[in-house]
Amino acid sequence: MNSAEQAFVSAPAAPQRAAGGASMPWYAAQAGECALFEHCYAQQLPLLIKGPTGCGKTRFVEHMAARLARPLITVSCHDDLSAADLVGRHLIGHGNTVWADGPLTRAVREGAILYLDEVVEARKDTTVVLHPLADDRRVLPIERTGELITAPPEFMLVISYNPGYQNLLKGLKPSTRQRFIALTLDYPEPAVERAILEREGRATPEIAARLVQLAQALRRLTDHDLEETASTRLLVMAARLVASGLPLREACRAAVVDALSDDHDTLRALDEVVRAVVGDGD
Ligand SMILES: Nc1ncnc2c1ncn2[C@@H]1O[C@H](COP(=O)(O)OP(=O)(O)OP(=O)(O)O)[C@@H](O)[C@H]1O
Ligand SMILES: [Mg+2]
C-alpha cells in the first residue's frame, strides 16, 4: 500500500477531494488497487474487477471515477440485457424514427467510465460490441446506423463479476477475459474493515472491533452450505442499527445471521457464533 492509500485508511474522517475540489465517495483502499486503476486509465486498458458481494467493488469504481474527474455510467446487467440495450435503438414517435444512444454509446461519446456490473449475466450478443472496444482498436461499431465511433482516451470500460455464484456456463469466455486487466478484491483486512465500519456505520471503535471479529469467525465457517459469507456491507448495516440504538446481538441477528441463510440448522449455528463473539446482551 502506498502512502496516499494509507492515508485513506488511517484518516477515514478526512474528506476525500476529487480533482476540481468536489467531494468524492469515500473509499478505504485494500492494497494497490487505486494505483492499478489509474495505470489502466492512463494506458487505456479495460479493467475486470472480481470479488464477492458487498466487498466494495461499486464504491471503488465510484471513488475512482470522481478521483479521475470522469463521469460514471453504471449498468446493472441482467439476463435479458442485449447489445441493443447497451448500444441504442431507433425509437418511433410522431411519425418518424429517431436514433437513441444506449449507455455504452453515450459513455464512448462523452469519454466517461462505463461500469458493467455483474457482466456475466448479460446476453452473449453483448460481447460482440464489447470486444472491439476492449482491445487496441477501441472502436464501437453501431450496426444499425453504420456509424463507427472511436473511443476518446478518457473512455474506460470497467466490468465486474462475483466468481462465487457463477455456474460454469455463465463464466466469461477466454476471448473476453483476456481483453481485460484483472483485479481481485476480497473483504478488507481487519484494520481497514474497522475503519469502514466507523466511517460508514458510525460504529464506535469497540463495536467496529467486535463486528469485524464476528465477520472473521463467520468467514472461517466452512461446514455450512452458505452461498456467501458475511460481507462488509452486512457489517455496515449491523453497525448502523447499533448506532441507532439496537442492542448489538439483535443487530447482528437481523443484519447478518438472517441475511445469510434460511436453513434452520445453519441459522442456529450462525447464531451460536454471534453469541460466542458478542455475548448474550449488548
Ligand atoms: N473499501 C471500502 N471503502 C468504503 N466503504 C466500503 C468499502 N468496502 C465496502 N464498503 C461499504 O460496503 C458497502 C457495499 O459495498 P459495494 O456496494 O461497493 O459492494 P459491491 O462489491 O459492489 O457488492 P455487489 O457485488 O453486491 O454489488 C458500501 O456501500 C460501503 O458502505
Ligand atoms: Mg456493486
Short mmCIF file of C-alpha atoms and ligand atoms in Angstrom, two decimals:
data_model
loop_
_atom_site.label_atom_id
_atom_site.label_comp_id
_atom_site.label_asym_id
_atom_site.label_seq_id
_atom_site.Cartn_x
_atom_site.Cartn_y
_atom_site.Cartn_z
CA MET A 1 0.00 0.00 0.00
CA ASN A 2 1.49 3.38 -0.91
CA SER A 3 1.36 6.40 1.38
CA ALA A 4 -1.58 8.03 -0.42
CA GLU A 5 -3.66 4.88 0.01
CA GLN A 6 -2.54 4.51 3.61
CA ALA A 7 -3.95 7.97 4.24
CA PHE A 8 -7.41 6.84 3.09
CA VAL A 9 -7.34 4.04 5.62
CA SER A 10 -5.78 5.78 8.57
CA ALA A 11 -7.68 9.04 8.30
CA PRO A 12 -11.25 7.99 7.47
CA ALA A 13 -12.74 11.18 8.89
CA ALA A 14 -10.86 13.43 6.44
CA PRO A 15 -12.99 14.30 3.40
CA GLN A 16 -11.61 12.99 0.13
CA ARG A 17 -11.50 15.52 -2.66
CA ALA A 18 -11.79 14.89 -6.38
CA ALA A 19 -9.91 16.89 -8.96
CA GLY A 20 -11.60 20.31 -9.07
CA GLY A 21 -12.41 20.23 -5.35
CA ALA A 22 -15.71 18.31 -5.41
CA SER A 23 -16.04 15.73 -2.63
CA MET A 24 -15.94 12.12 -3.75
CA PRO A 25 -17.34 8.85 -2.47
CA TRP A 26 -15.11 7.70 0.37
CA TYR A 27 -13.17 4.52 -0.28
CA ALA A 28 -10.74 2.72 2.04
CA ALA A 29 -8.12 1.08 -0.17
CA GLN A 30 -7.24 -2.58 0.43
CA ALA A 31 -3.88 -2.69 -1.32
CA GLY A 32 -2.64 -1.13 -4.55
CA GLU A 33 -5.98 -1.11 -6.39
CA CYS A 34 -6.24 2.69 -6.74
CA ALA A 35 -2.84 2.86 -8.43
CA LEU A 36 -3.70 -0.09 -10.68
CA PHE A 37 -6.93 1.62 -11.77
CA GLU A 38 -5.04 4.84 -12.54
CA HIS A 39 -2.48 2.96 -14.62
CA CYS A 40 -5.22 1.21 -16.58
CA TYR A 41 -6.90 4.56 -17.21
CA ALA A 42 -3.63 6.15 -18.35
CA GLN A 43 -2.84 3.22 -20.64
CA GLN A 44 -6.42 2.97 -21.99
CA LEU A 45 -6.78 -0.59 -20.76
CA PRO A 46 -10.13 -2.04 -19.68
CA LEU A 47 -10.47 -3.47 -16.16
CA LEU A 48 -12.26 -6.55 -14.83
CA ILE A 49 -12.97 -6.48 -11.07
CA LYS A 50 -13.72 -9.79 -9.38
CA GLY A 51 -14.94 -10.08 -5.82
CA PRO A 52 -17.69 -11.33 -3.51
CA THR A 53 -20.87 -9.35 -2.89
CA GLY A 54 -20.56 -6.32 -0.60
CA CYS A 55 -16.74 -6.13 -0.66
CA GLY A 56 -16.59 -2.59 -2.11
CA LYS A 57 -16.43 -3.03 -5.92
CA THR A 58 -19.08 -0.42 -6.73
CA ARG A 59 -17.76 2.04 -4.16
CA PHE A 60 -14.25 1.62 -5.57
CA VAL A 61 -15.37 2.44 -9.11
CA GLU A 62 -17.42 5.45 -7.91
CA HIS A 63 -14.41 6.69 -5.98
CA MET A 64 -12.02 6.28 -8.90
CA ALA A 65 -14.37 8.00 -11.37
CA ALA A 66 -14.54 11.02 -9.06
CA ARG A 67 -10.80 10.92 -8.45
CA LEU A 68 -10.15 10.94 -12.21
CA ALA A 69 -12.91 13.55 -12.69
CA ARG A 70 -14.73 11.42 -15.28
CA PRO A 71 -18.50 10.90 -15.47
CA LEU A 72 -19.53 7.39 -14.41
CA ILE A 73 -22.25 5.46 -16.22
CA THR A 74 -23.28 2.24 -14.46
CA VAL A 75 -25.30 -0.58 -15.99
CA SER A 76 -26.53 -3.46 -13.82
CA CYS A 77 -26.53 -6.40 -16.18
CA HIS A 78 -29.35 -8.96 -16.18
CA ASP A 79 -30.13 -12.00 -18.30
CA ASP A 80 -32.28 -10.01 -20.72
CA LEU A 81 -29.71 -7.28 -21.36
CA SER A 82 -28.87 -7.24 -25.06
CA ALA A 83 -26.37 -5.45 -27.28
CA ALA A 84 -29.17 -3.07 -28.39
CA ASP A 85 -29.84 -2.12 -24.74
CA LEU A 86 -26.19 -1.08 -24.47
CA VAL A 87 -25.67 0.49 -27.90
CA GLY A 88 -29.05 2.09 -28.59
CA ARG A 89 -32.05 1.70 -30.85
CA HIS A 90 -34.37 3.51 -33.21
CA LEU A 91 -37.43 4.88 -31.43
CA ILE A 92 -40.66 5.61 -33.26
CA GLY A 93 -42.59 8.73 -32.36
CA HIS A 94 -44.64 11.43 -34.11
CA GLY A 95 -44.43 9.56 -37.40
CA ASN A 96 -40.66 9.39 -37.66
CA THR A 97 -37.85 7.32 -36.23
CA VAL A 98 -35.06 8.78 -34.17
CA TRP A 99 -31.92 7.08 -33.00
CA ALA A 100 -31.41 6.98 -29.19
CA ASP A 101 -27.94 6.22 -27.85
CA GLY A 102 -27.72 3.49 -25.22
CA PRO A 103 -25.45 3.85 -22.15
CA LEU A 104 -22.42 2.32 -23.85
CA THR A 105 -22.61 4.70 -26.81
CA ARG A 106 -23.16 7.68 -24.51
CA ALA A 107 -20.13 6.71 -22.44
CA VAL A 108 -17.96 6.40 -25.55
CA ARG A 109 -19.12 9.77 -26.94
CA GLU A 110 -18.66 11.54 -23.56
CA GLY A 111 -15.37 9.90 -22.64
CA ALA A 112 -16.97 8.51 -19.49
CA ILE A 113 -16.17 5.48 -17.38
CA LEU A 114 -18.66 2.73 -18.20
CA TYR A 115 -19.20 0.23 -15.39
CA LEU A 116 -20.95 -3.01 -16.31
CA ASP A 117 -21.92 -4.62 -13.02
CA GLU A 118 -22.38 -8.43 -12.99
CA VAL A 119 -21.43 -8.62 -16.64
CA VAL A 120 -21.74 -12.42 -16.86
CA GLU A 121 -25.50 -12.03 -16.52
CA ALA A 122 -25.79 -10.16 -19.83
CA ARG A 123 -26.77 -11.91 -23.06
CA LYS A 124 -23.93 -13.29 -25.11
CA ASP A 125 -24.50 -10.88 -28.03
CA THR A 126 -23.18 -8.04 -25.84
CA THR A 127 -19.63 -9.39 -26.27
CA VAL A 128 -19.88 -8.56 -29.98
CA VAL A 129 -19.95 -4.86 -29.16
CA LEU A 130 -17.58 -5.03 -26.20
CA HIS A 131 -14.74 -6.84 -27.96
CA PRO A 132 -13.66 -4.14 -30.45
CA LEU A 133 -13.91 -1.55 -27.64
CA ALA A 134 -11.91 -3.64 -25.20
CA ASP A 135 -8.90 -4.30 -27.40
CA ASP A 136 -6.45 -1.94 -29.05
CA ARG A 137 -8.95 -0.89 -31.73
CA ARG A 138 -11.10 0.95 -29.15
CA VAL A 139 -13.98 1.37 -31.57
CA LEU A 140 -17.72 0.98 -31.23
CA PRO A 141 -19.43 -0.17 -34.42
CA ILE A 142 -23.12 0.74 -34.49
CA GLU A 143 -24.52 -1.74 -36.94
CA ARG A 144 -27.99 -0.18 -37.22
CA THR A 145 -26.73 3.28 -38.25
CA GLY A 146 -23.46 2.26 -39.91
CA GLU A 147 -21.54 4.57 -37.56
CA LEU A 148 -18.11 3.61 -36.23
CA ILE A 149 -17.12 5.63 -33.15
CA THR A 150 -13.53 5.75 -31.98
CA ALA A 151 -13.33 5.97 -28.18
CA PRO A 152 -11.53 9.06 -26.85
CA PRO A 153 -8.59 8.46 -24.45
CA GLU A 154 -10.83 9.34 -21.48
CA PHE A 155 -13.24 6.47 -22.14
CA MET A 156 -12.69 3.46 -19.86
CA LEU A 157 -14.55 0.17 -19.72
CA VAL A 158 -14.83 -1.48 -16.29
CA ILE A 159 -16.69 -4.73 -15.72
CA SER A 160 -17.25 -6.70 -12.55
CA TYR A 161 -18.50 -10.08 -11.52
CA ASN A 162 -18.78 -12.25 -8.48
CA PRO A 163 -16.97 -15.55 -9.17
CA GLY A 164 -18.65 -17.12 -6.10
CA TYR A 165 -22.04 -17.99 -7.51
CA GLN A 166 -21.42 -18.25 -11.21
CA ASN A 167 -22.06 -21.61 -12.75
CA LEU A 168 -19.54 -22.78 -15.32
CA LEU A 169 -21.76 -21.99 -18.27
CA LYS A 170 -22.02 -18.37 -17.20
CA GLY A 171 -18.28 -17.72 -16.87
CA LEU A 172 -16.72 -15.19 -19.21
CA LYS A 173 -15.25 -16.57 -22.43
CA PRO A 174 -11.43 -16.56 -22.52
CA SER A 175 -11.55 -14.25 -25.53
CA THR A 176 -13.43 -11.72 -23.38
CA ARG A 177 -11.40 -12.17 -20.18
CA GLN A 178 -8.13 -11.82 -21.99
CA ARG A 179 -9.02 -8.34 -23.18
CA PHE A 180 -9.13 -7.05 -19.58
CA ILE A 181 -6.65 -6.34 -16.82
CA ALA A 182 -7.94 -8.34 -13.83
CA LEU A 183 -8.22 -7.10 -10.26
CA THR A 184 -9.36 -9.34 -7.42
CA LEU A 185 -10.92 -7.67 -4.40
CA ASP A 186 -11.88 -9.51 -1.24
CA TYR A 187 -13.18 -8.48 2.16
CA PRO A 188 -10.72 -5.93 3.59
CA GLU A 189 -8.09 -6.62 6.23
CA PRO A 190 -9.42 -6.19 9.82
CA ALA A 191 -7.92 -2.69 10.33
CA VAL A 192 -9.41 -1.43 7.05
CA GLU A 193 -12.76 -3.05 7.74
CA ARG A 194 -12.89 -1.49 11.22
CA ALA A 195 -12.20 1.93 9.67
CA ILE A 196 -15.05 1.34 7.19
CA LEU A 197 -17.49 0.45 9.99
CA GLU A 198 -16.53 3.54 11.97
CA ARG A 199 -16.97 5.79 8.98
CA GLU A 200 -19.86 4.17 7.09
CA GLY A 201 -21.72 2.61 10.01
CA ARG A 202 -20.91 5.28 12.63
CA ALA A 203 -19.62 2.48 14.89
CA THR A 204 -17.53 3.16 17.98
CA PRO A 205 -14.06 1.58 17.81
CA GLU A 206 -15.27 -1.12 20.25
CA ILE A 207 -18.36 -2.03 18.20
CA ALA A 208 -16.34 -1.97 14.97
CA ALA A 209 -13.77 -4.33 16.51
CA ARG A 210 -16.48 -6.71 17.72
CA LEU A 211 -18.25 -6.79 14.35
CA VAL A 212 -15.02 -7.45 12.48
CA GLN A 213 -14.20 -10.23 14.94
CA LEU A 214 -17.63 -11.71 14.24
CA ALA A 215 -17.08 -11.49 10.48
CA GLN A 216 -13.74 -13.25 10.80
CA ALA A 217 -15.36 -16.08 12.75
CA LEU A 218 -18.23 -16.39 10.26
CA ARG A 219 -15.84 -16.33 7.30
CA ARG A 220 -13.93 -19.25 8.81
CA LEU A 221 -17.09 -21.40 8.84
CA THR A 222 -16.80 -23.94 6.07
CA ASP A 223 -19.04 -26.79 7.17
CA HIS A 224 -22.30 -24.99 6.36
CA ASP A 225 -23.84 -24.65 2.99
CA LEU A 226 -23.61 -20.86 2.74
CA GLU A 227 -23.69 -19.35 -0.73
CA GLU A 228 -21.91 -16.22 0.51
CA THR A 229 -20.47 -15.26 3.86
CA ALA A 230 -20.76 -12.07 5.98
CA SER A 231 -19.89 -9.13 3.73
CA THR A 232 -18.60 -5.70 4.66
CA ARG A 233 -22.00 -4.38 3.53
CA LEU A 234 -23.81 -6.53 6.12
CA LEU A 235 -21.43 -5.36 8.84
CA VAL A 236 -22.07 -1.72 7.90
CA MET A 237 -25.82 -2.34 8.19
CA ALA A 238 -25.39 -4.01 11.59
CA ALA A 239 -23.25 -1.08 12.77
CA ARG A 240 -25.95 1.37 11.69
CA LEU A 241 -28.61 -0.49 13.65
CA VAL A 242 -26.37 -0.34 16.72
CA ALA A 243 -25.70 3.38 16.13
CA SER A 244 -29.44 3.92 16.11
CA GLY A 245 -29.84 2.16 19.47
CA LEU A 246 -30.49 -1.54 18.78
CA PRO A 247 -28.57 -3.94 21.05
CA LEU A 248 -25.56 -5.49 19.31
CA ARG A 249 -26.79 -9.08 19.48
CA GLU A 250 -30.14 -8.17 17.89
CA ALA A 251 -28.45 -6.05 15.25
CA CYS A 252 -26.18 -8.98 14.34
CA ARG A 253 -29.08 -11.37 14.15
CA ALA A 254 -31.18 -9.09 11.94
CA ALA A 255 -28.47 -7.69 9.69
CA VAL A 256 -26.08 -10.63 9.44
CA VAL A 257 -27.42 -14.03 10.55
CA ASP A 258 -30.88 -13.92 8.97
CA ALA A 259 -29.46 -12.42 5.79
CA LEU A 260 -27.11 -15.35 5.25
CA SER A 261 -29.39 -18.35 5.33
CA ASP A 262 -32.96 -19.66 5.51
CA ASP A 263 -31.95 -23.08 6.79
CA HIS A 264 -32.94 -23.68 10.41
CA ASP A 265 -29.80 -25.60 11.44
CA THR A 266 -27.48 -23.16 9.69
CA LEU A 267 -29.21 -20.21 11.38
CA ARG A 268 -28.76 -21.87 14.77
CA ALA A 269 -25.05 -22.46 14.09
CA LEU A 270 -24.54 -18.85 12.92
CA ASP A 271 -26.37 -17.53 15.97
CA GLU A 272 -24.11 -19.62 18.16
CA VAL A 273 -21.09 -17.88 16.60
CA VAL A 274 -22.71 -14.49 17.29
CA ARG A 275 -23.31 -15.46 20.92
CA ALA A 276 -19.72 -16.60 21.31
CA VAL A 277 -18.29 -13.39 19.86
CA VAL A 278 -20.65 -10.65 21.05
CA GLY A 279 -22.14 -12.33 24.13
CA ASP A 280 -25.81 -12.55 25.14
CA GLY A 281 -26.62 -8.90 25.67
CA ASP A 282 -25.24 -5.70 24.25
N1 LIG B 1 -13.27 -0.28 0.82
C1 LIG B 1 -14.39 0.34 1.19
N2 LIG B 1 -14.40 1.66 1.48
C2 LIG B 1 -15.55 2.27 1.87
N3 LIG B 1 -16.73 1.63 2.02
C3 LIG B 1 -16.78 0.32 1.76
C4 LIG B 1 -15.63 -0.39 1.31
N4 LIG B 1 -15.97 -1.69 1.15
C5 LIG B 1 -17.27 -1.79 1.44
N5 LIG B 1 -17.77 -0.59 1.81
C6 LIG B 1 -19.14 -0.37 2.31
O1 LIG B 1 -19.89 -1.52 1.94
C7 LIG B 1 -20.99 -1.17 1.11
C8 LIG B 1 -21.11 -2.18 -0.01
O2 LIG B 1 -20.05 -2.00 -0.95
P1 LIG B 1 -20.31 -2.08 -2.52
O3 LIG B 1 -21.72 -1.72 -2.85
O4 LIG B 1 -19.23 -1.33 -3.17
O5 LIG B 1 -20.11 -3.66 -2.73
P2 LIG B 1 -20.01 -4.50 -4.10
O6 LIG B 1 -18.73 -5.25 -4.05
O7 LIG B 1 -20.29 -3.60 -5.25
O8 LIG B 1 -21.22 -5.54 -3.90
P3 LIG B 1 -22.16 -6.26 -5.01
O9 LIG B 1 -21.31 -7.30 -5.68
O10 LIG B 1 -23.26 -6.88 -4.18
O11 LIG B 1 -22.65 -5.19 -5.94
C9 LIG B 1 -20.71 0.25 0.62
O12 LIG B 1 -21.93 0.96 0.45
C10 LIG B 1 -19.87 0.83 1.74
O13 LIG B 1 -20.70 1.33 2.77
MG MG B 2 -21.87 -3.49 -6.66
#
